mmCIF file of C-alpha atoms in Angstrom:
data_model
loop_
_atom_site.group_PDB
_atom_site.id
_atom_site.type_symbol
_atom_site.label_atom_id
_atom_site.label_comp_id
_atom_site.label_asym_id
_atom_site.label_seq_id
_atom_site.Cartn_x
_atom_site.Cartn_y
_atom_site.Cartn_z
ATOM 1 C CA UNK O 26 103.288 184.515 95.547
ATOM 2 C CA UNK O 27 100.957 187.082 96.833
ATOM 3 C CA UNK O 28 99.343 187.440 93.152
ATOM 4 C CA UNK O 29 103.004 187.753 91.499
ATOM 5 C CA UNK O 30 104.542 185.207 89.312
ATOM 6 C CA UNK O 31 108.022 183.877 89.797
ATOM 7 C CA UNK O 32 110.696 181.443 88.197
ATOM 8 C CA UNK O 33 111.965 179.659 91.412
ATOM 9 C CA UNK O 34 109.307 177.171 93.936
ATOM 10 C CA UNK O 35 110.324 177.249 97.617
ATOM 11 C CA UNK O 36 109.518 174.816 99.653
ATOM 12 C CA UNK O 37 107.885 176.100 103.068
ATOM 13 C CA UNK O 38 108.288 174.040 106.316
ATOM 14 C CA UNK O 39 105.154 174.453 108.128
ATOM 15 C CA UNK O 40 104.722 172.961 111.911
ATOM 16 C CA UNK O 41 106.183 169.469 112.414
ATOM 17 C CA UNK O 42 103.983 166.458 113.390
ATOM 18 C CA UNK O 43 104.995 164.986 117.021
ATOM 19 C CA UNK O 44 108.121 162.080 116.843
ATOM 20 C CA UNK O 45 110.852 161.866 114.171
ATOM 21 C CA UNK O 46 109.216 159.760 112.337
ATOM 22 C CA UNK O 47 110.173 156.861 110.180
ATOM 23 C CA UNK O 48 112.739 156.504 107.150
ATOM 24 C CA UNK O 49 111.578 153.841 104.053
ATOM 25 C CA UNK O 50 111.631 154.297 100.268
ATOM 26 C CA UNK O 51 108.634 155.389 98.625
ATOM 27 C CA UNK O 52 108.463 151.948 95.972
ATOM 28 C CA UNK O 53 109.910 148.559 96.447
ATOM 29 C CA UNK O 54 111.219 148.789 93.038
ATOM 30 C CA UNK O 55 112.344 151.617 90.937
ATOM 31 C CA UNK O 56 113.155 151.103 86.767
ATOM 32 C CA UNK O 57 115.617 153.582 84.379
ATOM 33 C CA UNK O 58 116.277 152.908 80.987
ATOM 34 C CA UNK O 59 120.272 152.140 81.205
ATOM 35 C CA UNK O 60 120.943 154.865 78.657
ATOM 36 C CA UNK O 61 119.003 157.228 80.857
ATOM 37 C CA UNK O 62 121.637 158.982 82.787
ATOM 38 C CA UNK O 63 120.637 159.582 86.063
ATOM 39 C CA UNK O 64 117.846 157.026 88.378
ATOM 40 C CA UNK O 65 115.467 159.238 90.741
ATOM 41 C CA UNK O 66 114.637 157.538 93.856
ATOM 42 C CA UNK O 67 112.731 159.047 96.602
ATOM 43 C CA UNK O 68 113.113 158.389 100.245
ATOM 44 C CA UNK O 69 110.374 159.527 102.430
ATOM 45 C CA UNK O 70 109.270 160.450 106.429
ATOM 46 C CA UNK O 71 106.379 158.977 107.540
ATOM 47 C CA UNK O 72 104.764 159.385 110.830
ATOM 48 C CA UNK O 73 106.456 162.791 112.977
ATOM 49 C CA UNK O 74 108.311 165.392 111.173
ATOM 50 C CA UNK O 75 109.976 166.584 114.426
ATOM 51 C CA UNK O 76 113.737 166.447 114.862
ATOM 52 C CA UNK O 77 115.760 164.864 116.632
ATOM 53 C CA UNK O 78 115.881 167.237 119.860
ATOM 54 C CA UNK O 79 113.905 166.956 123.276
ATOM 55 C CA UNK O 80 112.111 169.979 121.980
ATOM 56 C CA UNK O 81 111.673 168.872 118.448
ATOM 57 C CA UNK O 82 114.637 170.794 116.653
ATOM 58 C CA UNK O 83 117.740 169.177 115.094
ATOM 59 C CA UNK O 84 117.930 167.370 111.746
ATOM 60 C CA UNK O 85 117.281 164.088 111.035
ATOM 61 C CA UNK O 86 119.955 161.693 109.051
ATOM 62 C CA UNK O 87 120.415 158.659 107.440
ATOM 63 C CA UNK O 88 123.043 156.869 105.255
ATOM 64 C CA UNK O 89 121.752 156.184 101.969
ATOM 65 C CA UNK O 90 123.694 153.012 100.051
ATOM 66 C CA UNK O 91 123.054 152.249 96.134
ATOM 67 C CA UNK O 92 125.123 149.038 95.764
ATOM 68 C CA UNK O 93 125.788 145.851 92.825
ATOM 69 C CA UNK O 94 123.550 143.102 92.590
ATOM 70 C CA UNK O 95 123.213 141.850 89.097
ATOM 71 C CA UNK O 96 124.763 144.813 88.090
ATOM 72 C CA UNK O 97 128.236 145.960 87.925
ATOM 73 C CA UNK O 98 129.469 149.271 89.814
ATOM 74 C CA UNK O 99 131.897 150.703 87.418
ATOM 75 C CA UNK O 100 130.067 149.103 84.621
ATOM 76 C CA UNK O 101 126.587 149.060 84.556
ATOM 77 C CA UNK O 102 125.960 152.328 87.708
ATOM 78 C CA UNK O 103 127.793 154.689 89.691
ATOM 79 C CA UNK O 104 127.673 153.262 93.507
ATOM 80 C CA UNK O 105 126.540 155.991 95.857
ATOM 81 C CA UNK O 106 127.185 156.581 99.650
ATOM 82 C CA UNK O 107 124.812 159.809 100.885
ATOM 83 C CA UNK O 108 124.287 160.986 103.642
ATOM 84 C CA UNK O 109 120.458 162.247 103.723
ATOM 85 C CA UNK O 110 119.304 165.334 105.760
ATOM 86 C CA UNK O 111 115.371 166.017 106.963
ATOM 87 C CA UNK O 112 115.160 169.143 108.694
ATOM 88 C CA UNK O 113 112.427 169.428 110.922
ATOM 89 C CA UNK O 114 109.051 169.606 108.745
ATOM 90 C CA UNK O 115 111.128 167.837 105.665
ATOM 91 C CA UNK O 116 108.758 164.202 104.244
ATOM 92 C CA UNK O 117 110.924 163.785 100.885
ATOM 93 C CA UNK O 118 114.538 163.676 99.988
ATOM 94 C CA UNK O 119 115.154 162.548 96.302
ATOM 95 C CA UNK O 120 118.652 160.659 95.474
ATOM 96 C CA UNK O 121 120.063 160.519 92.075
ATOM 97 C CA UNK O 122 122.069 157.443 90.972
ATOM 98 C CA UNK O 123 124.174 157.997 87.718
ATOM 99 C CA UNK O 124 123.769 154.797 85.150
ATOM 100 C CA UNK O 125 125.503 153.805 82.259
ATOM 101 C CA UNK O 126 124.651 151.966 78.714
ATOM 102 C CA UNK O 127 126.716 148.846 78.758
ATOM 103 C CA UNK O 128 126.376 148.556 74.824
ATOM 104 C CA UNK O 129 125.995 144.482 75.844
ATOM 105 C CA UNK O 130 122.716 142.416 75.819
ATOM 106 C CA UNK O 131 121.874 141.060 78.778
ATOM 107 C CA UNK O 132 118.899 140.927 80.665
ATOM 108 C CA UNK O 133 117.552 143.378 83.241
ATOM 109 C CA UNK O 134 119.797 144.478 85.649
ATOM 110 C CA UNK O 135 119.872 145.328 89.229
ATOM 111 C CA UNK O 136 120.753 147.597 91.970
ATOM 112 C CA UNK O 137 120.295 147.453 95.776
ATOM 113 C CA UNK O 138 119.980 150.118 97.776
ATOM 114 C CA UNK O 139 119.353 150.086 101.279
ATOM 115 C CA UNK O 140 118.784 153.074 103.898
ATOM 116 C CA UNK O 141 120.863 152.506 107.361
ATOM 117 C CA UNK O 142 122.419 154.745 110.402
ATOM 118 C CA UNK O 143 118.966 156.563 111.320
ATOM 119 C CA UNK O 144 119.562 159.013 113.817
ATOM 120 C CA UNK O 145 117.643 158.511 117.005
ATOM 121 C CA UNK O 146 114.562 158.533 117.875
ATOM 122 C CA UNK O 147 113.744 158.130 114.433
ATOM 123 C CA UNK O 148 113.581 154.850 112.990
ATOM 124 C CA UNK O 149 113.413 152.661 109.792
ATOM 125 C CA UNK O 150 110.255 152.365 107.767
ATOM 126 C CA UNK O 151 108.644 149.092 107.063
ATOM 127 C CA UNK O 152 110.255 149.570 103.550
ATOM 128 C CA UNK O 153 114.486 150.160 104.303
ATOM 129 C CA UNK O 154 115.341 148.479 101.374
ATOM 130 C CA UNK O 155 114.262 148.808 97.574
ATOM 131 C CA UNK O 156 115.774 147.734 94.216
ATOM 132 C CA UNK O 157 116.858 149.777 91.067
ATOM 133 C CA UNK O 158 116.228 147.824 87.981
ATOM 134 C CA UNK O 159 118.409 148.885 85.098
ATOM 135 C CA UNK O 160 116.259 148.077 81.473
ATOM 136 C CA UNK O 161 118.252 147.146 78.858
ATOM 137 C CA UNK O 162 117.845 149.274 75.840
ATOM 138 C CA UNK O 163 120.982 147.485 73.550
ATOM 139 C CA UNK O 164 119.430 145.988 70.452
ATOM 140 C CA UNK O 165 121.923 143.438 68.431
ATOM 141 C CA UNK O 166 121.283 142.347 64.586
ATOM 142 C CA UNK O 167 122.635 139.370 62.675
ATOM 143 C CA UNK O 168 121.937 136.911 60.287
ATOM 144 C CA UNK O 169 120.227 133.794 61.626
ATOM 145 C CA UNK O 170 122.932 131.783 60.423
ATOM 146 C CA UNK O 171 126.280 131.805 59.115
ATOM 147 C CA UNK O 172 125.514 129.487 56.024
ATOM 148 C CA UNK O 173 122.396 129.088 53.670
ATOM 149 C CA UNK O 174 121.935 126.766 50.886
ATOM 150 C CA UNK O 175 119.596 127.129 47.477
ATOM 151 C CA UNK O 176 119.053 125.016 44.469
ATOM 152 C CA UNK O 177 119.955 127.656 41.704
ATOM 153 C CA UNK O 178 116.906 126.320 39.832
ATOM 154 C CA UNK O 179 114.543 126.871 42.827
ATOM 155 C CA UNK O 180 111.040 127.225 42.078
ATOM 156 C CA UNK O 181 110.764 130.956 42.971
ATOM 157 C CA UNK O 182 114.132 131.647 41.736
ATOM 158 C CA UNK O 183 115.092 133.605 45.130
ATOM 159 C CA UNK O 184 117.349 132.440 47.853
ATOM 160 C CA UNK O 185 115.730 134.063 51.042
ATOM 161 C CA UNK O 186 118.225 135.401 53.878
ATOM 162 C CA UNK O 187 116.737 136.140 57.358
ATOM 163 C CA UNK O 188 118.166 138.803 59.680
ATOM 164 C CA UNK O 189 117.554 138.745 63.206
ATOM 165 C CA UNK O 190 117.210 141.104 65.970
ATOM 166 C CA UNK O 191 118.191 140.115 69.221
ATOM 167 C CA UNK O 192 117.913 142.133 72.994
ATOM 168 C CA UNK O 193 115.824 145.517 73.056
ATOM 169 C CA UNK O 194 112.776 145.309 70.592
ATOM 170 C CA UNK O 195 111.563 148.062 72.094
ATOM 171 C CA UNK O 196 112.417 150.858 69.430
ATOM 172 C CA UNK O 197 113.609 151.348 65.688
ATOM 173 C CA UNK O 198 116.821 149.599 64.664
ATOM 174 C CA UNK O 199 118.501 149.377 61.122
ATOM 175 C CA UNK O 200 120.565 147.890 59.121
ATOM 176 C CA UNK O 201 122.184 148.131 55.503
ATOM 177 C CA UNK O 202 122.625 144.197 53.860
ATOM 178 C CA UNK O 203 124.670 144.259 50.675
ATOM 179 C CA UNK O 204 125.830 141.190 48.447
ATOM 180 C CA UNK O 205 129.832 141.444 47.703
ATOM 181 C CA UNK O 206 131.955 140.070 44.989
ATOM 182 C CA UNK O 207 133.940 137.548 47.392
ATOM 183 C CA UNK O 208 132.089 134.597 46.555
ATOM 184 C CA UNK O 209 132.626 132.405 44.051
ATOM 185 C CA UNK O 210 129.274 133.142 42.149
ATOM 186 C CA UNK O 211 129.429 135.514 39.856
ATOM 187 C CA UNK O 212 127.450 139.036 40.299
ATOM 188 C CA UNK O 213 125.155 138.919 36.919
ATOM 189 C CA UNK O 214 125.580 135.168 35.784
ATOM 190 C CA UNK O 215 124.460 132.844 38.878
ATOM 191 C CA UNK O 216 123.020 135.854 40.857
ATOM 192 C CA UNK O 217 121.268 139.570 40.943
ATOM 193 C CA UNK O 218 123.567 141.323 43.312
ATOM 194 C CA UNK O 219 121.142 143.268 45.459
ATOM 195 C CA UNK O 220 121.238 145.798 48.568
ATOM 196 C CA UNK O 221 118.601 146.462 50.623
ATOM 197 C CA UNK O 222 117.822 148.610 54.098
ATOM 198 C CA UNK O 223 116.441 146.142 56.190
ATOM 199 C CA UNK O 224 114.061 147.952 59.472
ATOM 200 C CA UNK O 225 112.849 146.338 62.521
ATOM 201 C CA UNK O 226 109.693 148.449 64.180
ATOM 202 C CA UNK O 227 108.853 147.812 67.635
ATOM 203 C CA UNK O 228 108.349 144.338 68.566
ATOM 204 C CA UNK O 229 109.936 143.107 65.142
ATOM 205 C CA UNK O 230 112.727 140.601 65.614
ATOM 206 C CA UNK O 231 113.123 138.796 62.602
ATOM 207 C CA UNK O 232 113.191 140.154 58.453
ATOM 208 C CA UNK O 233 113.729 138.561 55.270
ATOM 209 C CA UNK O 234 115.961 139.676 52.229
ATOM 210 C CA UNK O 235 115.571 137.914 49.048
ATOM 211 C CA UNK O 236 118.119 137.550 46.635
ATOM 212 C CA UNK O 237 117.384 136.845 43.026
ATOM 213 C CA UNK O 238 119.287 133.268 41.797
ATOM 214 C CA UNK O 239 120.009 132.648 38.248
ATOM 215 C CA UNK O 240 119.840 129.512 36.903
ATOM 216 C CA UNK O 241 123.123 128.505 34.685
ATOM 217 C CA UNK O 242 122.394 125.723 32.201
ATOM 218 C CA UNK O 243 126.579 124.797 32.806
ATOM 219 C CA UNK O 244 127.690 121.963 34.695
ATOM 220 C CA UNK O 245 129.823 123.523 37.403
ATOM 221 C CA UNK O 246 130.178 123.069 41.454
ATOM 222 C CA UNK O 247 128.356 124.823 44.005
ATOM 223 C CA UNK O 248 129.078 128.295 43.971
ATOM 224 C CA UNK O 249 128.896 131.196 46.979
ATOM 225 C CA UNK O 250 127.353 134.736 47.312
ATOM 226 C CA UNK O 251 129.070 136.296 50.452
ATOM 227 C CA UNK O 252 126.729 138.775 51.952
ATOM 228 C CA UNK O 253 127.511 141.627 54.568
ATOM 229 C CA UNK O 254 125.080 144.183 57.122
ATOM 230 C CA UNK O 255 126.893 147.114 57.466
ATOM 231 C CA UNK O 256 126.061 150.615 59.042
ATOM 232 C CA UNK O 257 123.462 149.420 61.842
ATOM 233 C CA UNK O 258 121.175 152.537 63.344
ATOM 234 C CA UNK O 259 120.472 151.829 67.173
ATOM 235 C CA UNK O 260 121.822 148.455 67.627
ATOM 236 C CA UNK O 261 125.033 146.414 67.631
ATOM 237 C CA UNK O 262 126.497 143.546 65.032
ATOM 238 C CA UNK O 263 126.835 140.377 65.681
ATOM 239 C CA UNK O 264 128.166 136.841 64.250
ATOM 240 C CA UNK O 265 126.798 135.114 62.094
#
């Protein structure tokens, strides 16, 4: 200002543009990551900028409503009831709508939101209406399947376990897979007990471990390796 830097921005009202105008939301559809926090969403004043008064003073208001659709107030968002102020001059007001990570998959979620109670002679936009779209960011990790079977003379002497990654593949997830004593196999004679830390990149979904099988020349039954995934880094467990 005047040549002089400062820390705070002001907004100046300069003259108003004749009417009240017309309330709407700026997009049809807005989109927050659900471990984001906080949603923006901007409702704008197009056409006058006057008030509400015969001379053009006076505020204008609106009821602003963020409300469940396939998401769950409580749950998924924060519903929100505002009551939204334009002074005379004022285009913009900016809502924020608290969101929470629902540590679930599921798909996309949604919010409705809807702008009513405009205070005459303004009047709602072409666009009263919009929809908050909560991404899911919740990754989950599992084996593909509870039970595996391998000839302990297989060719290339490996049994080969896949892990899966269900949900979010947006990101980095992680997970520690370990053999255990539990099984009936023993660690050294029918198998090579291993441990390995198995990563998924962006996009990945699905990653092999091998395990090394030892072929006993005994006769004996079928015998087990149990297996575990322990300590996952940005995603959930899950059965199998």
């Amino acid at each position: 200002v005047q040549g002089e830097t400062h820390n705070h921005i002001a907004r100046l009202y300069g003259r108003s543009l004749a009417g009240s105008g017309k309330l709407e939301f700026e997009a049809p559809v807005y989109a927050v990551d659900e471990n984001a926090t906080n949603a923006f969403v901007t409702v704008r004043r197009i056409g006058g900028t006057a008030g509400t008064g015969p001379s053009g003073t006076g505020n204008v208001t609106a009821t602003f409503k963020a409300f469940g659709d396939t998401a769950v107030e409580g749950i998924n968002f924060f519903g929100v009831t505002n009551t939204l102020v334009f002074p005379v001059g004022e285009v913009q007001q900016d809502v924020i709508i608290p969101v929470m990570q629902d540590f679930q998959i599921t798909p996309d979620l949604t919010v409705k939101m809807a702008i009513s109670d405009v205070s005459t002679p303004a009047q709602l936009g072409p666009q009263p209406t919009a929809t908050l779209q909560l991404v899911n960011v919740d990754s989950g990790i599992s084996f593909k399947t509870a039970t595996l079977s391998c000839n302990e003379d297989a060719i290339d002497g490996v049994a080969s376990i896949t892990v899966v990654r269900t949900g979010s593949k947006r990101g980095f997830s992680a997970v520690s897979f370990t053999t255990t004593t539990n099984g009936t196999a023993v660690s050294g004679v029918h198998y090579v007990p291993t441990t390995n830390y198995v990563t998924f990149g962006p996009g990945e979904s699905l990653k092999a471990v091998q395990i090394p099988i030892l072929h006993n020349p005994l006769v004996e039954g079928d015998k087990t390796v149990t297996m575990e995934l322990l300590t996952p880094v940005n995603a959930l467990l899950f059965n199998p």
